[in-house]
Amino acid sequence: MNRQGSFDKKFLRGVQSIFSKGRNLPGTVKVSSEREADKQSQPSADVGSGSGKGSEPRDNEKVGVQRQSSAESKPDGGGSEPMSPMSPAGDDNLTPTDRRYEKFMKLLKQSTVDLDALRELSWGGIPPTLRPTCWRLLLGYMPPNVDRREAVVARKRREYHDCIPQYYDIDNSERTEEEQAMLRQIAVDIPRTVSSVPFVHLPSSQSMLQRLLYIWAIRHPASGYVQGINDLVTPFMAVFISEHCGQDMSAWNLDELPEHVQQEIEADCYWCTSMLLDRIQDHYTFAQPGIQRATHKLEELVKRIDSEMYEHCQSQNLQFLQFAFRWFNCLLLREVPFSGVYRLWDTYLAEGDTFPEYLIYVCASFFLTWSKEMKELEFQDMIMFLQHLPTEKWAQQDVEVVLSRAFMWRAMFGRARSHLQ
């Protein structure tokens, strides 16, 4: 195969077994990153493949606390024409992208959204314009019942903003030395957050980041602030800003948004980051035991899937913690282009409570993508290669290969759990 790595016969037999037994694989499962010549990579400056620069958010995209009332707006997918509101979901003229959009709209228009169905559908990727609402639902920030949605979200936003004068807008003399040190560390880390994404470095964005990270740390004393958490906020910022500023990040200017909209974005980022981190809390507590356990499980999984690669690592004295710590700490956000992070997050959030285990398989799939190349390298070159992986030109399809392969490995090895004990 191509650079996605070669699969041995045992793996291929396992994949065939998964399909032959009729098991459900969510989303579109891909085992190769080869794409048709006419497909283009997703631009790194866009939140998704939806509307371009200067596009205005449509009524069914805003904030997501109101009932989604129609599917007449254009789905993501580049050049497809807007659907007629009279077009049935099964119309032969609809593209696969249109049909997928219609499936999401059918779910989101329910008086009570079926979260299991939403997770299954979201696993294969969410249309960019529907991503804000879907992420809020998948994390549990927004209730599935549409009648309760607006009141619950408004209450959570008020709760967050009540914390600002209580914890943040106070004189330094009222903070402990530990709190002052934590605030200084956050201030140092923020300018280094996702350096390739311009909107993150706008003064309004940096102020937003500093407030919500500090408040999160104060309210989570078991971990406090840990470097890397600052990166995990940025996908939420991008997605929630896109509701109001369109899909082209190069055109974003938060200062042009009304103050109450900026406050809503900040509160939503705070709560959604909190709910994501709740699933992996032991990644950030003292000594980060969750990351250490996950790294050990990753090593055992690689040994089982590709023993030759594992033996090569052993012969070169390569410790998995030397490269995997950052992967688990930042959920691979620093390893792929920012435009591919949304696709990762779609599946991460759709996994729900099984996300921590699935992340181990994702990291194994990501690592073994370059098995063939790394088997030719010695220790120092392997370290340099793993620190600067050639993913800068990756598109969404490349991310999907990693996710799909991780899903299949979990289906193959999930019942033989000795490697994950």
GROMACS .gro file of C-alpha atoms in nm:
model
  421
    1MET     CA    1   0.000   0.000   0.000
    2ASN     CA    2   0.098   0.369   0.015
    3ARG     CA    3   0.252   0.560   0.304
    4GLN     CA    4  -0.037   0.463   0.526
    5GLY     CA    5   0.163   0.152   0.600
    6SER     CA    6   0.135  -0.211   0.491
    7PHE     CA    7  -0.110  -0.447   0.654
    8ASP     CA    8  -0.009  -0.806   0.717
    9LYS     CA    9  -0.230  -1.097   0.618
   10LYS     CA   10  -0.362  -1.140   0.970
   11PHE     CA   11  -0.489  -0.783   0.973
   12LEU     CA   12  -0.655  -0.817   0.633
   13ARG     CA   13  -0.828  -1.139   0.740
   14GLY     CA   14  -0.951  -0.957   1.049
   15VAL     CA   15  -1.091  -0.670   0.843
   16GLN     CA   16  -1.267  -0.917   0.612
   17SER     CA   17  -1.411  -1.090   0.918
   18ILE     CA   18  -1.554  -0.763   1.049
   19PHE     CA   19  -1.738  -0.699   0.724
   20SER     CA   20  -1.846  -1.059   0.667
   21LYS     CA   21  -2.008  -1.079   1.009
   22GLY     CA   22  -2.215  -0.772   0.933
   23ARG     CA   23  -2.083  -0.558   1.216
   24ASN     CA   24  -2.175  -0.194   1.200
   25LEU     CA   25  -1.889   0.042   1.135
   26PRO     CA   26  -1.996   0.402   1.193
   27GLY     CA   27  -1.925   0.653   0.922
   28THR     CA   28  -1.735   0.575   0.604
   29VAL     CA   29  -1.456   0.331   0.681
   30LYS     CA   30  -1.147   0.390   0.473
   31VAL     CA   31  -0.838   0.168   0.460
   32SER     CA   32  -0.644   0.373   0.207
   33SER     CA   33  -0.569   0.741   0.178
   34GLU     CA   34  -0.567   0.738  -0.203
   35ARG     CA   35  -0.806   0.993  -0.341
   36GLU     CA   36  -0.942   1.058  -0.688
   37ALA     CA   37  -0.736   1.306  -0.886
   38ASP     CA   38  -1.015   1.560  -0.897
   39LYS     CA   39  -1.049   1.581  -0.517
   40GLN     CA   40  -0.869   1.872  -0.360
   41SER     CA   41  -0.729   1.904  -0.011
   42GLN     CA   42  -0.932   2.101   0.240
   43PRO     CA   43  -0.790   2.454   0.284
   44SER     CA   44  -0.619   2.497   0.618
   45ALA     CA   45  -0.775   2.839   0.667
   46ASP     CA   46  -1.131   2.709   0.667
   47VAL     CA   47  -1.332   2.564   0.948
   48GLY     CA   48  -1.484   2.323   0.699
   49SER     CA   49  -1.579   2.295   0.339
   50GLY     CA   50  -1.886   2.509   0.377
   51SER     CA   51  -1.948   2.870   0.284
   52GLY     CA   52  -1.659   3.099   0.207
   53LYS     CA   53  -1.538   3.440   0.305
   54GLY     CA   54  -1.797   3.685   0.421
   55SER     CA   55  -2.079   3.432   0.439
   56GLU     CA   56  -2.348   3.508   0.688
   57PRO     CA   57  -2.469   3.243   0.932
   58ARG     CA   58  -2.811   3.110   0.847
   59ASP     CA   59  -3.096   3.093   1.092
   60ASN     CA   60  -3.057   2.720   1.147
   61GLU     CA   61  -2.687   2.758   1.226
   62LYS     CA   62  -2.701   3.023   1.497
   63VAL     CA   63  -2.611   2.921   1.852
   64GLY     CA   64  -2.822   2.605   1.832
   65VAL     CA   65  -3.054   2.680   2.122
   66GLN     CA   66  -3.353   2.717   1.892
   67ARG     CA   67  -3.536   2.448   1.699
   68GLN     CA   68  -3.380   2.373   1.363
   69SER     CA   69  -3.675   2.453   1.142
   70SER     CA   70  -3.570   2.385   0.784
   71ALA     CA   71  -3.312   2.214   0.565
   72GLU     CA   72  -3.322   2.461   0.282
   73SER     CA   73  -2.977   2.607   0.343
   74LYS     CA   74  -2.671   2.481   0.160
   75PRO     CA   75  -2.490   2.191   0.327
   76ASP     CA   76  -2.117   2.158   0.336
   77GLY     CA   77  -1.943   1.992   0.049
   78GLY     CA   78  -1.811   2.270  -0.168
   79GLY     CA   79  -1.983   2.318  -0.498
   80SER     CA   80  -2.320   2.155  -0.443
   81GLU     CA   81  -2.625   2.371  -0.510
   82PRO     CA   82  -2.867   2.471  -0.235
   83MET     CA   83  -3.137   2.213  -0.182
   84SER     CA   84  -3.493   2.303  -0.250
   85PRO     CA   85  -3.699   2.301   0.070
   86MET     CA   86  -3.945   2.083  -0.120
   87SER     CA   87  -3.687   1.822  -0.214
   88PRO     CA   88  -3.745   1.492  -0.033
   89ALA     CA   89  -3.447   1.330   0.137
   90GLY     CA   90  -3.456   1.045  -0.113
   91ASP     CA   91  -3.457   1.266  -0.425
   92ASP     CA   92  -3.234   1.117  -0.693
   93ASN     CA   93  -3.090   1.462  -0.762
   94LEU     CA   94  -2.940   1.490  -0.415
   95THR     CA   95  -2.569   1.426  -0.381
   96PRO     CA   96  -2.438   1.195  -0.104
   97THR     CA   97  -2.333   1.509   0.082
   98ASP     CA   98  -2.688   1.648   0.056
   99ARG     CA   99  -2.838   1.322   0.179
  100ARG     CA  100  -2.601   1.314   0.473
  101TYR     CA  101  -2.693   1.672   0.558
  102GLU     CA  102  -3.061   1.578   0.540
  103LYS     CA  103  -3.003   1.293   0.786
  104PHE     CA  104  -2.851   1.535   1.035
  105MET     CA  105  -3.133   1.783   0.987
  106LYS     CA  106  -3.394   1.512   1.040
  107LEU     CA  107  -3.232   1.425   1.373
  108LEU     CA  108  -3.184   1.784   1.485
  109LYS     CA  109  -3.545   1.879   1.409
  110GLN     CA  110  -3.679   1.619   1.651
  111SER     CA  111  -3.845   1.755   1.964
  112THR     CA  112  -3.602   1.533   2.157
  113VAL     CA  113  -3.286   1.446   1.968
  114ASP     CA  114  -3.195   1.077   1.963
  115LEU     CA  115  -2.840   1.105   2.099
  116ASP     CA  116  -2.744   0.748   2.011
  117ALA     CA  117  -2.842   0.809   1.650
  118LEU     CA  118  -2.659   1.142   1.652
  119ARG     CA  119  -2.342   0.977   1.785
  120GLU     CA  120  -2.354   0.709   1.517
  121LEU     CA  121  -2.406   0.964   1.241
  122SER     CA  122  -2.150   1.212   1.380
  123TRP     CA  123  -1.879   0.946   1.403
  124GLY     CA  124  -1.828   0.972   1.026
  125GLY     CA  125  -1.800   1.352   1.029
  126ILE     CA  126  -2.037   1.643   1.083
  127PRO     CA  127  -2.127   1.910   0.823
  128PRO     CA  128  -1.940   2.227   0.931
  129THR     CA  129  -2.251   2.443   0.957
  130LEU     CA  130  -2.416   2.191   1.191
  131ARG     CA  131  -2.105   2.119   1.394
  132PRO     CA  132  -2.166   2.378   1.672
  133THR     CA  133  -2.507   2.237   1.761
  134CYS     CA  134  -2.394   1.874   1.729
  135TRP     CA  135  -2.087   1.926   1.949
  136ARG     CA  136  -2.296   2.090   2.221
  137LEU     CA  137  -2.540   1.798   2.211
  138LEU     CA  138  -2.274   1.526   2.202
  139LEU     CA  139  -2.097   1.672   2.506
  140GLY     CA  140  -2.417   1.709   2.706
  141TYR     CA  141  -2.385   2.085   2.730
  142MET     CA  142  -2.710   2.130   2.541
  143PRO     CA  143  -3.005   1.906   2.640
  144PRO     CA  144  -3.163   1.692   2.368
  145ASN     CA  145  -3.509   1.825   2.450
  146VAL     CA  146  -3.561   2.135   2.237
  147ASP     CA  147  -3.807   2.293   2.481
  148ARG     CA  148  -3.545   2.296   2.760
  149ARG     CA  149  -3.251   2.390   2.542
  150GLU     CA  150  -3.257   2.768   2.551
  151ALA     CA  151  -3.315   2.793   2.928
  152VAL     CA  152  -3.043   2.540   3.016
  153VAL     CA  153  -2.779   2.699   2.794
  154ALA     CA  154  -2.865   3.048   2.921
  155ARG     CA  155  -2.830   2.931   3.281
  156LYS     CA  156  -2.489   2.772   3.214
  157ARG     CA  157  -2.368   3.087   3.041
  158ARG     CA  158  -2.474   3.299   3.337
  159GLU     CA  159  -2.301   3.058   3.575
  160TYR     CA  160  -1.974   3.095   3.388
  161HIS     CA  161  -1.990   3.473   3.366
  162ASP     CA  162  -2.068   3.497   3.738
  163CYS     CA  163  -1.726   3.335   3.792
  164ILE     CA  164  -1.537   3.615   3.615
  165PRO     CA  165  -1.576   3.882   3.887
  166GLN     CA  166  -1.543   3.615   4.156
  167TYR     CA  167  -1.218   3.454   4.035
  168TYR     CA  168  -1.062   3.658   3.756
  169ASP     CA  169  -1.141   4.029   3.789
  170ILE     CA  170  -0.975   4.062   4.129
  171ASP     CA  171  -0.655   4.221   4.251
  172ASN     CA  172  -0.346   3.999   4.256
  173SER     CA  173  -0.319   4.054   4.631
  174GLU     CA  174  -0.634   3.843   4.669
  175ARG     CA  175  -0.475   3.546   4.492
  176THR     CA  176  -0.252   3.290   4.657
  177GLU     CA  177   0.106   3.255   4.536
  178GLU     CA  178   0.009   2.935   4.361
  179GLU     CA  179  -0.277   3.108   4.180
  180GLN     CA  180  -0.050   3.393   4.074
  181ALA     CA  181   0.205   3.146   3.937
  182MET     CA  182  -0.070   2.962   3.750
  183LEU     CA  183  -0.198   3.284   3.593
  184ARG     CA  184   0.156   3.376   3.485
  185GLN     CA  185   0.205   3.034   3.324
  186ILE     CA  186  -0.122   3.069   3.133
  187ALA     CA  187  -0.014   3.414   3.012
  188VAL     CA  188   0.316   3.265   2.889
  189ASP     CA  189   0.149   2.973   2.708
  190ILE     CA  190  -0.129   3.161   2.530
  191PRO     CA  191   0.091   3.334   2.268
  192ARG     CA  192   0.232   2.990   2.178
  193THR     CA  193  -0.113   2.835   2.132
  194VAL     CA  194  -0.169   2.693   1.780
  195SER     CA  195   0.076   2.938   1.626
  196SER     CA  196  -0.039   2.860   1.271
  197VAL     CA  197  -0.396   2.987   1.327
  198PRO     CA  198  -0.420   3.368   1.310
  199PHE     CA  199  -0.754   3.422   1.485
  200VAL     CA  200  -0.621   3.263   1.805
  201HIS     CA  201  -0.367   3.545   1.831
  202LEU     CA  202  -0.612   3.833   1.810
  203PRO     CA  203  -0.610   4.028   2.138
  204SER     CA  204  -0.977   3.948   2.202
  205SER     CA  205  -0.914   3.576   2.148
  206GLN     CA  206  -0.615   3.575   2.382
  207SER     CA  207  -0.809   3.755   2.655
  208MET     CA  208  -1.089   3.502   2.617
  209LEU     CA  209  -0.845   3.212   2.641
  210GLN     CA  210  -0.674   3.350   2.949
  211ARG     CA  211  -0.999   3.406   3.139
  212LEU     CA  212  -1.155   3.070   3.072
  213LEU     CA  213  -0.834   2.872   3.130
  214TYR     CA  214  -0.773   3.043   3.463
  215ILE     CA  215  -1.132   2.996   3.578
  216TRP     CA  216  -1.124   2.631   3.471
  217ALA     CA  217  -0.802   2.576   3.666
  218ILE     CA  218  -0.940   2.744   3.980
  219ARG     CA  219  -1.255   2.533   3.964
  220HIS     CA  220  -1.059   2.210   3.906
  221PRO     CA  221  -0.798   2.213   4.184
  222ALA     CA  222  -0.720   1.841   4.145
  223SER     CA  223  -0.534   1.924   3.827
  224GLY     CA  224  -0.511   2.300   3.801
  225TYR     CA  225  -0.374   2.435   3.476
  226VAL     CA  226  -0.157   2.196   3.275
  227GLN     CA  227   0.029   2.298   2.961
  228GLY     CA  228  -0.153   2.160   2.659
  229ILE     CA  229  -0.503   2.233   2.785
  230ASN     CA  230  -0.473   2.572   2.615
  231ASP     CA  231  -0.459   2.396   2.277
  232LEU     CA  232  -0.770   2.190   2.349
  233VAL     CA  233  -0.988   2.501   2.375
  234THR     CA  234  -0.910   2.622   2.022
  235PRO     CA  235  -1.129   2.382   1.819
  236PHE     CA  236  -1.428   2.490   2.027
  237MET     CA  237  -1.338   2.856   1.974
  238ALA     CA  238  -1.315   2.808   1.599
  239VAL     CA  239  -1.641   2.618   1.568
  240PHE     CA  240  -1.845   2.852   1.785
  241ILE     CA  241  -1.702   3.163   1.620
  242SER     CA  242  -1.790   3.019   1.279
  243GLU     CA  243  -2.160   3.036   1.371
  244HIS     CA  244  -2.136   3.414   1.355
  245CYS     CA  245  -1.843   3.486   1.122
  246GLY     CA  246  -1.874   3.220   0.851
  247GLN     CA  247  -1.629   2.947   0.760
  248ASP     CA  248  -1.328   3.149   0.641
  249MET     CA  249  -1.103   3.205   0.942
  250SER     CA  250  -0.891   3.462   0.761
  251ALA     CA  251  -1.189   3.700   0.767
  252TRP     CA  252  -1.266   3.669   1.136
  253ASN     CA  253  -1.256   3.969   1.366
  254LEU     CA  254  -1.406   3.904   1.708
  255ASP     CA  255  -1.408   4.275   1.788
  256GLU     CA  256  -1.679   4.322   1.526
  257LEU     CA  257  -1.911   4.086   1.712
  258PRO     CA  258  -2.152   4.227   1.972
  259GLU     CA  259  -2.026   4.192   2.327
  260HIS     CA  260  -2.304   3.952   2.427
  261VAL     CA  261  -2.210   3.720   2.137
  262GLN     CA  262  -1.845   3.717   2.245
  263GLN     CA  263  -1.959   3.634   2.598
  264GLU     CA  264  -2.172   3.344   2.470
  265ILE     CA  265  -1.880   3.204   2.268
  266GLU     CA  266  -1.651   3.224   2.570
  267ALA     CA  267  -1.898   3.051   2.800
  268ASP     CA  268  -1.968   2.776   2.547
  269CYS     CA  269  -1.594   2.717   2.501
  270TYR     CA  270  -1.549   2.693   2.878
  271TRP     CA  271  -1.826   2.438   2.930
  272CYS     CA  272  -1.747   2.224   2.628
  273THR     CA  273  -1.377   2.212   2.717
  274SER     CA  274  -1.472   2.117   3.073
  275MET     CA  275  -1.698   1.837   2.956
  276LEU     CA  276  -1.433   1.700   2.721
  277LEU     CA  277  -1.169   1.706   2.996
  278ASP     CA  278  -1.406   1.534   3.239
  279ARG     CA  279  -1.367   1.222   3.022
  280ILE     CA  280  -0.988   1.223   3.057
  281GLN     CA  281  -0.942   1.398   3.391
  282ASP     CA  282  -0.657   1.171   3.504
  283HIS     CA  283  -0.454   1.291   3.205
  284TYR     CA  284  -0.401   1.616   3.394
  285THR     CA  285  -0.395   1.534   3.765
  286PHE     CA  286  -0.065   1.514   3.958
  287ALA     CA  287   0.198   1.312   3.767
  288GLN     CA  288  -0.060   1.266   3.487
  289PRO     CA  289  -0.123   0.896   3.557
  290GLY     CA  290  -0.383   0.866   3.282
  291ILE     CA  291  -0.127   0.952   3.017
  292GLN     CA  292   0.126   0.711   3.162
  293ARG     CA  293  -0.127   0.425   3.161
  294ALA     CA  294  -0.242   0.512   2.809
  295THR     CA  295   0.119   0.515   2.685
  296HIS     CA  296   0.183   0.171   2.834
  297LYS     CA  297  -0.133   0.038   2.667
  298LEU     CA  298  -0.025   0.194   2.338
  299GLU     CA  299   0.308   0.013   2.358
  300GLU     CA  300   0.137  -0.320   2.424
  301LEU     CA  301  -0.105  -0.262   2.137
  302VAL     CA  302   0.174  -0.180   1.891
  303LYS     CA  303   0.356  -0.494   2.003
  304ARG     CA  304   0.048  -0.699   1.918
  305ILE     CA  305  -0.032  -0.532   1.584
  306ASP     CA  306   0.319  -0.489   1.444
  307SER     CA  307   0.572  -0.689   1.643
  308GLU     CA  308   0.849  -0.607   1.397
  309MET     CA  309   0.800  -0.234   1.455
  310TYR     CA  310   0.788  -0.290   1.829
  311GLU     CA  311   1.114  -0.488   1.824
  312HIS     CA  312   1.278  -0.214   1.621
  313CYS     CA  313   1.176   0.042   1.885
  314GLN     CA  314   1.322  -0.183   2.153
  315SER     CA  315   1.648  -0.230   1.964
  316GLN     CA  316   1.684   0.148   1.934
  317ASN     CA  317   1.588   0.210   2.299
  318LEU     CA  318   1.298   0.428   2.187
  319GLN     CA  319   1.064   0.486   2.480
  320PHE     CA  320   0.702   0.541   2.380
  321LEU     CA  321   0.666   0.814   2.641
  322GLN     CA  322   0.924   1.018   2.448
  323PHE     CA  323   0.674   1.087   2.170
  324ALA     CA  324   0.332   0.967   2.288
  325PHE     CA  325   0.312   1.194   2.593
  326ARG     CA  326   0.237   1.495   2.373
  327TRP     CA  327  -0.008   1.292   2.166
  328PHE     CA  328  -0.218   1.199   2.467
  329ASN     CA  329  -0.174   1.537   2.633
  330CYS     CA  330  -0.301   1.733   2.329
  331LEU     CA  331  -0.516   1.458   2.171
  332LEU     CA  332  -0.304   1.471   1.851
  333LEU     CA  333  -0.405   1.833   1.792
  334ARG     CA  334  -0.043   1.940   1.740
  335GLU     CA  335   0.028   1.654   1.500
  336VAL     CA  336  -0.218   1.734   1.219
  337PRO     CA  337  -0.316   2.055   1.038
  338PHE     CA  338  -0.578   2.257   1.221
  339SER     CA  339  -0.826   2.193   0.939
  340GLY     CA  340  -0.808   1.821   1.023
  341VAL     CA  341  -0.867   1.868   1.394
  342TYR     CA  342  -1.242   1.921   1.348
  343ARG     CA  343  -1.269   1.577   1.189
  344LEU     CA  344  -1.080   1.426   1.483
  345TRP     CA  345  -1.305   1.607   1.730
  346ASP     CA  346  -1.623   1.487   1.553
  347THR     CA  347  -1.528   1.127   1.622
  348TYR     CA  348  -1.379   1.194   1.966
  349LEU     CA  349  -1.705   1.352   2.085
  350ALA     CA  350  -1.919   1.087   1.918
  351GLU     CA  351  -1.731   0.817   2.111
  352GLY     CA  352  -1.863   0.952   2.442
  353ASP     CA  353  -1.750   0.750   2.744
  354THR     CA  354  -1.545   0.512   2.527
  355PHE     CA  355  -1.325   0.796   2.402
  356PRO     CA  356  -1.027   0.733   2.638
  357GLU     CA  357  -0.989   0.375   2.518
  358TYR     CA  358  -1.050   0.463   2.154
  359LEU     CA  359  -0.781   0.732   2.172
  360ILE     CA  360  -0.523   0.459   2.238
  361TYR     CA  361  -0.621   0.286   1.914
  362VAL     CA  362  -0.612   0.618   1.727
  363CYS     CA  363  -0.257   0.681   1.851
  364ALA     CA  364  -0.155   0.329   1.749
  365SER     CA  365  -0.302   0.383   1.403
  366PHE     CA  366  -0.129   0.719   1.377
  367PHE     CA  367   0.208   0.577   1.488
  368LEU     CA  368   0.196   0.277   1.254
  369THR     CA  369   0.110   0.500   0.959
  370TRP     CA  370   0.486   0.542   0.924
  371SER     CA  371   0.593   0.193   1.029
  372LYS     CA  372   0.772   0.124   0.701
  373GLU     CA  373   0.972   0.448   0.713
  374MET     CA  374   1.065   0.421   1.080
  375LYS     CA  375   1.196   0.068   1.050
  376GLU     CA  376   1.479   0.215   0.842
  377LEU     CA  377   1.573   0.478   1.101
  378GLU     CA  378   1.800   0.476   1.405
  379PHE     CA  379   1.712   0.628   1.741
  380GLN     CA  380   1.801   0.995   1.680
  381ASP     CA  381   1.642   1.000   1.337
  382MET     CA  382   1.327   0.832   1.473
  383ILE     CA  383   1.295   1.097   1.743
  384MET     CA  384   1.336   1.377   1.490
  385PHE     CA  385   1.090   1.212   1.252
  386LEU     CA  386   0.825   1.168   1.523
  387GLN     CA  387   0.865   1.528   1.636
  388HIS     CA  388   0.819   1.660   1.282
  389LEU     CA  389   0.581   1.417   1.114
  390PRO     CA  390   0.502   1.487   0.746
  391THR     CA  391   0.137   1.572   0.800
  392GLU     CA  392   0.141   1.936   0.688
  393LYS     CA  393  -0.043   1.850   0.365
  394TRP     CA  394  -0.290   1.610   0.522
  395ALA     CA  395  -0.653   1.653   0.427
  396GLN     CA  396  -0.967   1.523   0.594
  397GLN     CA  397  -0.938   1.192   0.409
  398ASP     CA  398  -0.600   1.123   0.568
  399VAL     CA  399  -0.746   1.178   0.915
  400GLU     CA  400  -1.035   0.946   0.830
  401VAL     CA  401  -0.794   0.668   0.736
  402VAL     CA  402  -0.638   0.688   1.082
  403LEU     CA  403  -0.978   0.692   1.255
  404SER     CA  404  -1.120   0.406   1.052
  405ARG     CA  405  -0.816   0.185   1.100
  406ALA     CA  406  -0.834   0.253   1.475
  407PHE     CA  407  -1.199   0.151   1.474
  408MET     CA  408  -1.123  -0.176   1.295
  409TRP     CA  409  -0.836  -0.260   1.529
  410ARG     CA  410  -1.063  -0.201   1.826
  411ALA     CA  411  -1.321  -0.432   1.668
  412MET     CA  412  -1.052  -0.696   1.613
  413PHE     CA  413  -0.874  -0.675   1.947
  414GLY     CA  414  -1.137  -0.526   2.176
  415ARG     CA  415  -1.249  -0.860   2.317
  416ALA     CA  416  -0.894  -0.977   2.381
  417ARG     CA  417  -0.830  -0.709   2.638
  418SER     CA  418  -0.508  -0.837   2.793
  419HIS     CA  419  -0.309  -0.575   2.600
  420LEU     CA  420  -0.520  -0.297   2.754
  421GLN     CA  421  -0.505  -0.410   3.115
   0.00000   0.00000   0.00000
